Every structure is written in C-alpha cells, then in structure tokens.
Coordinates of N, CA and C in Angstrom, one line a residue:
Chain A
G21 N -23.2 49.5 -0.1 CA -24.6 49.3 0.1 C -24.9 49.0 1.6
A22 N -26.1 49.0 2.0 CA -26.5 48.9 3.4 C -26.8 47.4 3.8
G23 N -26.9 46.6 2.8 CA -27.4 45.2 3.1 C -26.2 44.2 3.2
V24 N -26.6 43.0 3.4 CA -25.6 41.9 3.5 C -25.2 41.5 2.1
S25 N -23.9 41.4 1.9 CA -23.4 41.1 0.5 C -22.6 39.7 0.6
Q26 N -22.7 39.0 -0.5 CA -22.0 37.7 -0.6 C -21.3 37.6 -1.9
S27 N -20.1 36.9 -1.9 CA -19.4 36.7 -3.1 C -18.7 35.4 -3.0
P28 N -18.5 34.7 -4.2 CA -19.1 35.0 -5.5 C -20.6 34.7 -5.4
R29 N -21.4 35.2 -6.4 CA -22.8 34.9 -6.5 C -23.0 33.5 -7.0
Y30 N -22.1 33.0 -7.9 CA -22.1 31.7 -8.5 C -20.7 31.1 -8.4
K31 N -20.7 29.8 -8.1 CA -19.4 29.1 -8.1 C -19.6 27.7 -8.6
V32 N -18.8 27.4 -9.6 CA -18.8 26.0 -10.2 C -17.5 25.4 -9.8
A33 N -17.5 24.2 -9.1 CA -16.3 23.5 -8.7 C -16.3 22.1 -9.2
K34 N -15.2 21.6 -9.5 CA -15.0 20.2 -9.8 C -15.0 19.4 -8.5
R35 N -15.5 18.2 -8.5 CA -15.5 17.4 -7.3 C -14.1 17.3 -6.8
G36 N -13.9 17.5 -5.5 CA -12.6 17.4 -4.9 C -11.9 18.8 -4.7
Q37 N -12.4 19.8 -5.3 CA -11.8 21.1 -5.2 C -12.2 21.8 -3.9
D38 N -11.4 22.7 -3.4 CA -11.8 23.5 -2.2 C -12.4 24.8 -2.7
V39 N -13.4 25.3 -1.9 CA -14.0 26.6 -2.3 C -14.1 27.4 -1.0
A40 N -14.2 28.7 -1.2 CA -14.3 29.7 -0.1 C -15.4 30.7 -0.5
L41 N -16.4 30.8 0.4 CA -17.5 31.7 0.1 C -17.4 32.9 1.2
R42 N -17.6 34.1 0.7 CA -17.5 35.3 1.6 C -18.8 35.9 1.9
C43 N -18.9 36.4 3.1 CA -20.0 37.2 3.5 C -19.6 38.5 4.2
D44 N -20.2 39.6 3.7 CA -20.0 40.9 4.4 C -21.3 41.3 5.1
P45 N -21.4 41.2 6.4 CA -22.6 41.5 7.1 C -22.9 43.0 7.1
I46 N -24.1 43.4 7.5 CA -24.4 44.8 7.7 C -23.5 45.3 8.8
S47 N -22.9 46.5 8.6 CA -22.0 47.1 9.5 C -22.6 47.2 10.9
G48 N -21.8 46.8 11.9 CA -22.3 46.9 13.3 C -23.1 45.7 13.8
H49 N -23.4 44.8 12.9 CA -24.2 43.6 13.3 C -23.3 42.6 14.1
V50 N -23.8 42.3 15.2 CA -23.0 41.4 16.1 C -23.1 39.9 15.7
S51 N -24.3 39.5 15.3 CA -24.5 38.1 15.0 C -24.5 37.8 13.5
L52 N -23.9 36.7 13.2 CA -23.8 36.2 11.8 C -24.1 34.8 11.7
F53 N -24.9 34.4 10.7 CA -25.4 33.1 10.6 C -25.1 32.6 9.1
W54 N -24.8 31.3 9.0 CA -24.8 30.7 7.7 C -25.8 29.6 7.6
Y55 N -26.5 29.6 6.4 CA -27.5 28.6 6.1 C -27.2 27.9 4.8
Q56 N -27.8 26.8 4.6 CA -27.7 26.0 3.3 C -29.1 25.8 2.8
Q57 N -29.3 26.1 1.6 CA -30.6 25.9 1.0 C -30.5 25.0 -0.2
A58 N -31.1 23.8 -0.1 CA -31.1 22.9 -1.2 C -32.3 23.2 -2.1
L59 N -32.3 22.8 -3.3 CA -33.3 23.1 -4.3 C -34.7 22.7 -3.8
G60 N -35.6 23.7 -3.8 CA -37.0 23.4 -3.4 C -37.2 23.3 -1.9
Q61 N -36.2 23.6 -1.1 CA -36.3 23.4 0.3 C -36.2 24.8 1.0
G62 N -36.5 24.9 2.3 CA -36.2 26.1 3.0 C -34.7 26.0 3.5
P63 N -34.2 27.2 3.9 CA -32.8 27.2 4.4 C -32.7 26.4 5.7
E64 N -31.5 25.9 5.8 CA -31.2 25.1 7.1 C -29.9 25.7 7.7
F65 N -30.0 25.8 9.0 CA -28.9 26.4 9.8 C -27.6 25.6 9.7
L66 N -26.5 26.3 9.5 CA -25.2 25.7 9.5 C -24.4 26.1 10.8
T67 N -24.2 27.4 11.0 CA -23.3 27.9 12.0 C -23.6 29.3 12.4
Y68 N -23.2 29.7 13.6 CA -23.5 31.0 14.2 C -22.3 31.6 14.8
F69 N -22.1 32.9 14.6 CA -21.0 33.7 15.2 C -21.6 34.8 16.0
Q70 N -21.0 35.1 17.2 CA -21.3 36.3 17.9 C -20.0 37.0 17.9
N71 N -19.9 38.1 17.2 CA -18.6 38.8 16.9 C -17.7 37.8 16.3
E72 N -16.5 37.6 16.9 CA -15.5 36.7 16.2 C -15.7 35.2 16.8
A73 N -16.5 35.0 17.8 CA -16.6 33.7 18.4 C -17.7 32.9 17.7
Q74 N -17.2 31.7 17.3 CA -18.2 30.7 16.7 C -18.8 29.9 17.8
L75 N -20.1 30.3 18.1 CA -20.7 29.7 19.3 C -21.5 28.4 19.0
D76 N -21.8 28.2 17.7 CA -22.5 27.0 17.4 C -22.2 26.6 15.9
K77 N -21.7 25.4 15.8 CA -21.4 24.9 14.5 C -22.1 23.5 14.3
S78 N -23.2 23.3 15.0 CA -23.9 22.0 15.0 C -24.5 21.7 13.7
G79 N -24.8 22.7 12.8 CA -25.4 22.4 11.6 C -24.4 22.1 10.4
L80 N -23.2 22.2 10.7 CA -22.2 21.9 9.6 C -22.3 20.4 9.3
P81 N -22.5 20.1 8.0 CA -22.8 18.7 7.7 C -21.6 17.7 7.8
S82 N -20.4 18.2 7.7 CA -19.2 17.3 7.9 C -18.0 18.1 8.2
D83 N -16.9 17.4 8.6 CA -15.7 18.2 8.9 C -15.0 18.8 7.7
R84 N -15.6 18.6 6.5 CA -15.1 19.3 5.4 C -15.5 20.8 5.3
F85 N -16.5 21.1 6.2 CA -17.0 22.5 6.2 C -16.4 23.2 7.4
F86 N -15.9 24.4 7.1 CA -15.2 25.2 8.1 C -15.6 26.7 7.9
A87 N -15.9 27.4 9.0 CA -16.3 28.8 8.9 C -15.4 29.6 9.9
E88 N -15.2 30.9 9.5 CA -14.4 31.8 10.4 C -14.9 33.2 10.2
R89 N -14.6 34.0 11.3 CA -15.0 35.4 11.3 C -13.9 36.1 12.2
P90 N -12.7 36.1 11.7 CA -11.6 36.5 12.6 C -11.6 37.8 13.2
E91 N -12.2 38.8 12.6 CA -12.2 40.2 13.1 C -13.6 40.6 13.5
G92 N -14.5 39.7 13.5 CA -15.9 40.0 14.0 C -16.7 40.7 12.9
S93 N -16.2 40.7 11.7 CA -17.0 41.4 10.6 C -17.2 40.4 9.5
V94 N -16.3 40.4 8.5 CA -16.4 39.5 7.3 C -16.3 38.1 7.8
S95 N -17.1 37.2 7.1 CA -17.0 35.8 7.4 C -16.7 35.0 6.2
T96 N -16.0 33.9 6.3 CA -15.8 33.0 5.2 C -16.2 31.6 5.5
L97 N -16.9 31.0 4.6 CA -17.3 29.6 4.7 C -16.5 28.8 3.7
K98 N -15.7 27.8 4.2 CA -14.8 27.1 3.4 C -15.3 25.6 3.3
I99 N -15.3 25.1 2.1 CA -15.7 23.7 1.9 C -14.5 23.0 1.3
Q100 N -14.0 22.0 1.9 CA -12.8 21.3 1.4 C -13.3 20.0 0.7
R101 N -12.6 19.7 -0.4 CA -12.8 18.4 -1.1 C -14.3 18.3 -1.4
T102 N -14.8 19.3 -2.2 CA -16.2 19.4 -2.5 C -16.8 18.1 -3.1
Q103 N -18.0 17.8 -2.7 CA -18.7 16.6 -3.2 C -20.0 17.1 -3.9
Q104 N -20.6 16.3 -4.7 CA -21.8 16.7 -5.5 C -22.9 17.0 -4.5
E105 N -23.0 16.4 -3.4 CA -24.1 16.7 -2.4 C -23.9 18.1 -1.8
D106 N -22.8 18.7 -2.0 CA -22.6 20.1 -1.4 C -23.3 21.1 -2.3
S107 N -23.7 20.7 -3.5 CA -24.4 21.7 -4.4 C -25.6 22.2 -3.7
A108 N -25.7 23.5 -3.6 CA -26.8 24.2 -2.9 C -26.5 25.7 -3.0
V109 N -27.5 26.5 -2.4 CA -27.3 27.9 -2.2 C -26.9 28.1 -0.8
Y110 N -25.8 28.8 -0.6 CA -25.3 29.1 0.8 C -25.7 30.6 1.1
L111 N -26.4 30.8 2.1 CA -27.0 32.1 2.5 C -26.3 32.5 3.8
C112 N -26.0 33.8 3.9 CA -25.5 34.4 5.1 C -26.5 35.4 5.6
A113 N -26.6 35.5 6.9 CA -27.6 36.4 7.5 C -26.9 37.1 8.7
S114 N -27.3 38.3 9.0 CA -26.7 39.0 10.1 C -27.9 39.7 10.9
S115 N -27.6 39.9 12.2 CA -28.6 40.6 13.0 C -27.8 41.5 14.0
F116 N -28.5 42.5 14.5 CA -27.9 43.6 15.2 C -27.5 43.1 16.7
S117 N -28.5 42.4 17.3 CA -28.3 42.3 18.7 C -28.1 40.9 19.1
H118 N -28.0 40.7 20.4 CA -27.9 39.4 21.0 C -29.1 38.5 20.5
P119 N -28.8 37.3 20.0 CA -29.9 36.6 19.3 C -31.0 36.0 20.2
Y120 N -30.8 36.0 21.5 CA -31.9 35.5 22.3 C -33.0 36.5 22.4
A121 N -32.6 37.7 22.2 CA -33.6 38.8 22.3 C -34.1 39.1 20.9
Y122 N -34.2 40.4 20.6 CA -34.7 40.8 19.3 C -33.7 40.3 18.3
N123 N -34.1 39.5 17.4 CA -33.3 38.7 16.5 C -33.8 38.8 15.1
E124 N -34.0 40.0 14.5 CA -34.4 40.1 13.1 C -33.2 39.9 12.3
Q125 N -33.3 38.8 11.5 CA -32.1 38.5 10.6 C -32.3 39.0 9.2
F126 N -31.2 39.5 8.6 CA -31.2 40.1 7.3 C -30.3 39.2 6.4
F127 N -30.8 38.8 5.3 CA -30.1 37.8 4.5 C -29.4 38.4 3.3
G128 N -28.3 37.9 2.9 CA -27.6 38.2 1.7 C -28.2 37.5 0.5
P129 N -27.7 37.8 -0.7 CA -28.3 37.2 -1.9 C -27.9 35.7 -2.1
G130 N -27.0 35.2 -1.4 CA -26.6 33.8 -1.5 C -25.5 33.6 -2.5
T131 N -24.8 32.5 -2.3 CA -23.9 31.9 -3.3 C -24.4 30.6 -3.8
R132 N -24.6 30.5 -5.1 CA -25.1 29.2 -5.6 C -23.9 28.4 -6.0
L133 N -23.7 27.3 -5.3 CA -22.5 26.4 -5.5 C -23.0 25.2 -6.3
T134 N -22.3 24.9 -7.4 CA -22.6 23.7 -8.2 C -21.3 22.9 -8.3
V135 N -21.4 21.6 -7.8 CA -20.2 20.8 -7.8 C -20.4 19.7 -8.9
L136 N -19.5 19.7 -9.9 CA -19.6 18.8 -11.0 C -18.9 17.5 -10.8
Chain B
G14 N -37.6 17.7 17.4 CA -37.4 19.1 17.2 C -38.7 19.8 16.8
I15 N -38.6 21.1 16.8 CA -39.8 21.9 16.4 C -40.2 21.6 15.0
Q16 N -41.5 21.6 14.8 CA -42.1 21.4 13.5 C -42.7 22.7 13.0
V17 N -42.4 23.1 11.8 CA -43.0 24.4 11.3 C -43.7 24.0 10.0
E18 N -45.0 24.1 10.0 CA -45.7 23.8 8.8 C -46.5 25.0 8.2
Q19 N -46.4 25.1 6.9 CA -47.1 26.2 6.2 C -48.1 25.7 5.3
S20 N -49.2 26.5 5.2 CA -50.3 26.1 4.2 C -50.8 27.3 3.6
P21 N -51.3 27.2 2.4 CA -51.2 26.0 1.5 C -49.8 25.9 1.0
P22 N -49.4 24.8 0.5 CA -48.1 24.6 -0.1 C -48.0 25.4 -1.5
D23 N -49.1 25.4 -2.2 CA -49.1 26.1 -3.5 C -50.4 26.9 -3.6
L24 N -50.2 28.1 -4.3 CA -51.4 29.0 -4.4 C -51.2 29.7 -5.7
I25 N -52.3 29.7 -6.5 CA -52.4 30.5 -7.7 C -53.5 31.5 -7.6
L26 N -53.2 32.8 -7.8 CA -54.2 33.8 -7.7 C -54.3 34.7 -9.0
Q27 N -55.4 35.3 -9.2 CA -55.5 36.3 -10.2 C -55.1 37.6 -9.6
E28 N -54.5 38.4 -10.4 CA -54.1 39.8 -9.9 C -55.3 40.5 -9.3
G29 N -55.0 41.1 -8.1 CA -56.1 41.8 -7.4 C -56.8 41.0 -6.3
A30 N -56.6 39.7 -6.3 CA -57.2 38.8 -5.3 C -56.4 39.0 -4.0
N31 N -57.1 38.5 -2.9 CA -56.6 38.5 -1.5 C -56.3 37.1 -1.1
S32 N -55.3 36.9 -0.2 CA -55.0 35.6 0.2 C -54.5 35.6 1.7
T33 N -54.6 34.4 2.3 CA -54.1 34.3 3.7 C -53.1 33.1 3.7
L34 N -51.9 33.2 4.2 CA -51.0 32.2 4.3 C -50.8 31.9 5.8
R35 N -50.7 30.6 6.1 CA -50.7 30.2 7.5 C -49.3 29.5 7.9
C36 N -48.9 29.7 9.1 CA -47.7 29.1 9.6 C -48.0 28.5 11.0
N37 N -47.9 27.2 11.2 CA -48.2 26.5 12.5 C -46.8 26.0 13.0
F38 N -46.6 26.2 14.3 CA -45.4 25.7 14.9 C -45.7 24.9 16.2
S39 N -44.8 24.0 16.5 CA -45.2 23.0 17.5 C -44.7 23.3 18.9
D40 N -43.9 24.4 19.0 CA -43.4 24.7 20.4 C -43.3 26.2 20.6
S41 N -43.0 26.6 21.8 CA -43.0 28.1 22.1 C -41.8 28.7 21.4
V42 N -42.0 29.9 20.8 CA -41.0 30.6 20.1 C -40.9 32.0 20.6
N43 N -39.7 32.6 20.5 CA -39.5 34.0 20.8 C -39.1 34.8 19.7
N44 N -38.9 34.2 18.5 CA -38.6 35.0 17.3 C -39.3 34.4 16.2
L45 N -39.9 35.2 15.3 CA -40.7 34.7 14.2 C -40.6 35.8 13.1
Q46 N -40.2 35.3 11.9 CA -40.1 36.2 10.7 C -40.9 35.6 9.6
W47 N -41.4 36.5 8.7 CA -41.9 36.1 7.4 C -41.0 36.7 6.4
F48 N -40.7 35.8 5.4 CA -39.8 36.2 4.3 C -40.5 36.0 2.9
H49 N -40.2 36.7 1.9 CA -40.5 36.5 0.6 C -39.3 36.2 -0.2
Q50 N -39.2 35.0 -0.8 CA -38.0 34.6 -1.6 C -38.4 34.9 -3.1
N51 N -37.8 35.9 -3.7 CA -38.2 36.2 -5.0 C -37.6 35.2 -6.0
P52 N -38.0 35.3 -7.3 CA -37.5 34.3 -8.3 C -36.0 34.3 -8.4
W53 N -35.3 35.3 -8.0 CA -33.8 35.4 -8.0 C -33.2 34.8 -6.8
G54 N -34.0 34.3 -5.9 CA -33.5 33.7 -4.7 C -33.3 34.6 -3.5
Q55 N -33.4 35.9 -3.6 CA -33.2 36.8 -2.5 C -34.3 36.6 -1.4
L56 N -34.0 36.5 -0.2 CA -34.9 36.4 0.9 C -35.1 37.9 1.4
I57 N -36.4 38.3 1.2 CA -36.7 39.7 1.6 C -37.5 39.7 2.9
N58 N -37.1 40.5 3.9 CA -37.8 40.5 5.1 C -39.2 41.2 4.9
L59 N -40.2 40.5 5.4 CA -41.5 41.1 5.4 C -41.9 41.6 6.7
F60 N -41.8 40.7 7.7 CA -42.2 41.1 9.1 C -41.3 40.3 10.1
Y61 N -41.0 41.0 11.1 CA -40.4 40.4 12.3 C -41.6 40.5 13.3
I62 N -42.2 39.3 13.7 CA -43.5 39.4 14.4 C -43.6 38.2 15.4
P63 N -42.9 38.2 16.5 CA -43.0 37.1 17.4 C -44.4 37.1 18.1
S64 N -45.1 38.2 18.1 CA -46.4 38.3 18.6 C -47.1 39.5 18.1
G65 N -48.4 39.6 18.2 CA -49.2 40.7 17.8 C -49.5 40.8 16.3
T66 N -49.8 42.1 15.9 CA -50.2 42.3 14.5 C -49.4 43.5 14.0
K67 N -49.0 43.4 12.7 CA -48.3 44.5 12.0 C -48.9 44.6 10.6
Q68 N -48.7 45.8 10.1 CA -49.2 46.0 8.7 C -48.1 46.9 8.0
N69 N -47.9 46.5 6.7 CA -47.0 47.3 5.9 C -47.6 47.3 4.5
G70 N -48.3 48.4 4.1 CA -48.9 48.5 2.8 C -50.0 47.4 2.6
R71 N -49.8 46.6 1.5 CA -50.8 45.6 1.2 C -50.7 44.4 2.1
L72 N -49.6 44.3 2.8 CA -49.3 43.1 3.6 C -49.6 43.4 5.1
S73 N -50.1 42.3 5.8 CA -50.2 42.4 7.2 C -50.0 41.0 7.8
A74 N -49.6 41.0 9.0 CA -49.3 39.7 9.7 C -49.8 39.7 11.1
T75 N -50.2 38.5 11.6 CA -50.7 38.3 12.9 C -50.0 37.1 13.5
T76 N -49.5 37.2 14.7 CA -49.0 36.0 15.4 C -49.7 35.8 16.7
V77 N -50.2 34.6 16.9 CA -50.9 34.3 18.2 C -50.0 33.3 18.8
A78 N -49.0 33.7 19.6 CA -47.9 32.8 20.1 C -48.5 31.8 21.0
T79 N -49.5 32.1 21.8 CA -50.1 31.1 22.7 C -50.8 30.0 22.0
E80 N -51.2 30.2 20.8 CA -51.9 29.2 20.0 C -51.0 28.7 18.9
R81 N -49.8 29.2 18.9 CA -48.7 28.6 18.0 C -49.0 28.7 16.5
Y82 N -49.4 29.9 16.1 CA -49.6 30.1 14.7 C -49.4 31.5 14.3
S83 N -49.1 31.7 13.0 CA -49.0 33.1 12.5 C -49.6 33.1 11.1
L84 N -50.2 34.2 10.8 CA -50.9 34.4 9.5 C -50.3 35.6 8.7
L85 N -50.2 35.4 7.4 CA -49.7 36.5 6.6 C -50.8 36.8 5.6
Y86 N -51.3 38.0 5.5 CA -52.4 38.5 4.6 C -51.8 39.3 3.5
I87 N -52.1 38.9 2.3 CA -51.8 39.7 1.1 C -53.0 40.2 0.5
S88 N -53.2 41.5 0.3 CA -54.4 42.0 -0.3 C -54.0 42.6 -1.7
S89 N -55.0 42.6 -2.5 CA -54.8 43.2 -3.9 C -53.5 42.7 -4.5
S90 N -53.4 41.4 -4.6 CA -52.1 40.8 -5.1 C -51.7 41.3 -6.4
Q91 N -50.3 41.4 -6.6 CA -49.7 41.8 -7.9 C -48.8 40.7 -8.4
T92 N -48.5 40.8 -9.6 CA -47.6 39.7 -10.2 C -46.2 39.7 -9.5
T93 N -45.8 40.8 -9.0 CA -44.5 40.9 -8.3 C -44.6 40.2 -7.0
D94 N -45.7 39.9 -6.5 CA -45.8 39.1 -5.2 C -45.5 37.6 -5.4
S95 N -45.4 37.2 -6.7 CA -45.0 35.8 -6.9 C -43.7 35.4 -6.3
G96 N -43.6 34.2 -5.9 CA -42.4 33.7 -5.3 C -42.8 32.7 -4.2
V97 N -41.8 32.4 -3.3 CA -42.1 31.5 -2.2 C -42.1 32.3 -0.9
Y98 N -43.0 32.1 0.0 CA -43.2 32.8 1.3 C -42.8 31.8 2.4
F99 N -41.8 32.2 3.2 CA -41.4 31.3 4.3 C -41.7 32.0 5.6
C100 N -42.1 31.2 6.6 CA -42.0 31.7 7.9 C -40.8 31.0 8.6
A101 N -40.2 31.6 9.5 CA -39.0 31.1 10.2 C -39.2 31.4 11.7
V102 N -38.9 30.4 12.5 CA -39.1 30.6 14.0 C -37.9 30.1 14.7
A103 N -37.6 30.8 15.9 CA -36.6 30.3 16.8 C -37.2 30.0 18.1
L104 N -36.9 28.9 18.7 CA -37.4 28.5 20.0 C -37.0 29.4 21.0
S105 N -37.8 29.6 22.1 CA -37.4 30.4 23.2 C -36.1 29.9 23.7
G106 N -35.2 30.9 23.9 CA -33.9 30.5 24.5 C -32.9 30.0 23.4
T107 N -33.2 30.1 22.2 CA -32.3 29.7 21.1 C -32.3 30.7 20.1
Y108 N -31.4 30.6 19.1 CA -31.2 31.6 18.1 C -31.3 31.0 16.7
K109 N -31.4 29.6 16.6 CA -31.4 29.0 15.3 C -32.8 29.2 14.7
Y110 N -32.9 29.8 13.5 CA -34.1 29.9 12.8 C -34.4 28.5 12.1
I111 N -35.6 28.0 12.4 CA -36.1 26.9 11.7 C -37.1 27.4 10.7
F112 N -36.9 27.1 9.4 CA -37.8 27.5 8.3 C -38.9 26.6 8.1
G113 N -40.1 27.1 7.8 CA -41.2 26.3 7.4 C -41.0 25.7 6.0
T114 N -42.0 25.0 5.6 CA -42.0 24.3 4.3 C -42.2 25.2 3.1
G115 N -42.7 26.4 3.4 CA -42.9 27.4 2.3 C -44.3 27.3 1.6
T116 N -44.7 28.5 1.1 CA -45.9 28.5 0.3 C -45.5 29.2 -1.0
R117 N -45.7 28.4 -2.1 CA -45.3 28.9 -3.4 C -46.5 29.6 -4.0
L118 N -46.3 30.9 -4.3 CA -47.4 31.8 -4.8 C -47.1 32.2 -6.2
K119 N -48.1 32.0 -7.0 CA -48.0 32.6 -8.4 C -49.2 33.5 -8.6
V120 N -49.0 34.7 -9.0 CA -50.0 35.7 -9.3 C -50.1 35.9 -10.8
L121 N -51.3 35.6 -11.4 CA -51.4 35.7 -12.8 C -52.0 37.1 -13.2
A122 N -51.5 37.7 -14.3 CA -52.0 39.0 -14.8 C -53.3 38.9 -15.4

C-alpha cells in the first residue's frame, strides 16, 4: 500500500512487560514522527527522525521509552517495563521533505496499547 | 507554549446542513493541517493550509495566518462526516505539530 502502516494494531501487555511497536513510513519520506494519543485527547508529539538521525526526543515521557530508525526507513518505538499510564494509541507519521518547510504529515492507523 | 483552541467542542447536525469549524492559535505558524479522525481512529488528511484558501469537494478551508486562525467549512454534511476534526500547527522554525482540542461532530440521518 501507499500509506503509513503500523503493527500491531492492538497490543495488550501485562504491567512490567516490554513492547515494541513498528512503523513503516511512506517510501521515500525523510521525516518520521511518533505521537501518543490518550483517550479523548489530541495526539502529542513524542519524537522525530530525519532519515536515521533522531533529532528530537523531547516528548518521550520517560527513559523507559526508546525509538530507533536504523536504516532511515522502518522505525520501532520500544517501551520497557510498561505501566498502566502507558495505555494509549501510538501514532506514527511521515512527511516527504525537510520539516521546517513544507511539512504535510501523513499518519498511520495507530497501535492501541492496553497495559493491564 | 503555543495554544491551539478549536470551537465548537461538540456539534450535532442534521444530514445536509452546513457548518464552520474554527481553529485559533496563539503564535506564528508555518505549518497547519486539518484532519478528520474517523470512528476507527484513523487520522485522515483534509488540508495542508498554512495560509490561503483551498477547496476539496464539499470541504473548504481558509487560514488567515496574520490573524492566527483557520476555518474549516463542511457543506451538505453526510453521516460519514461524523468523527473528530483536529487542526494541528507547527510554530515557525519548528516541526512539532501541536494539536488542537478537537471538534466532535455527529451528523444525524
């Protein structure tokens, strides 16, 4: 498909488990973003990659959150020792160009994480 | 930080009605998008519109950057228009999108 894809779509984890969420951006898109959306709220920025470089991780809520994009394409968001407050939808977005200029972002369907 | 406020927060329409959604932001922006989040949670791009006016079918949008607001017009609404509408902005010189509070729209048949 031509859009952003994410897997898994749903993930249930027991408190304390580690999880890994995958994002496949649109082919050729330079910029990749992760957002977290709590129930009833708008998405909130977590981190940004330009190709393989993580240029901003200021939105990651704790050091249990880690993201990577080793080859400048697929990205993985990892959450260690999950807590109940990590329950949310995790959205990935990509855009074609340098983000200070034209920066139309395209979003994936999200991964809904539930921590029991 | 920048504030992004949307109004109204909730809107109920009869099918066929028109509506205007508003997004106010508190600082200069160089990127602005309108999204529709459908009941399945997918964020659908409606417009990339940091300034000016665009139209796409029954939808149109206008951003007046100097006055720090954007409007989304929905004409002849359909039940499939139901969902949450978000505007998202990025400050000049930054790339982080800040999402507004959203407008929850329900269109009744």
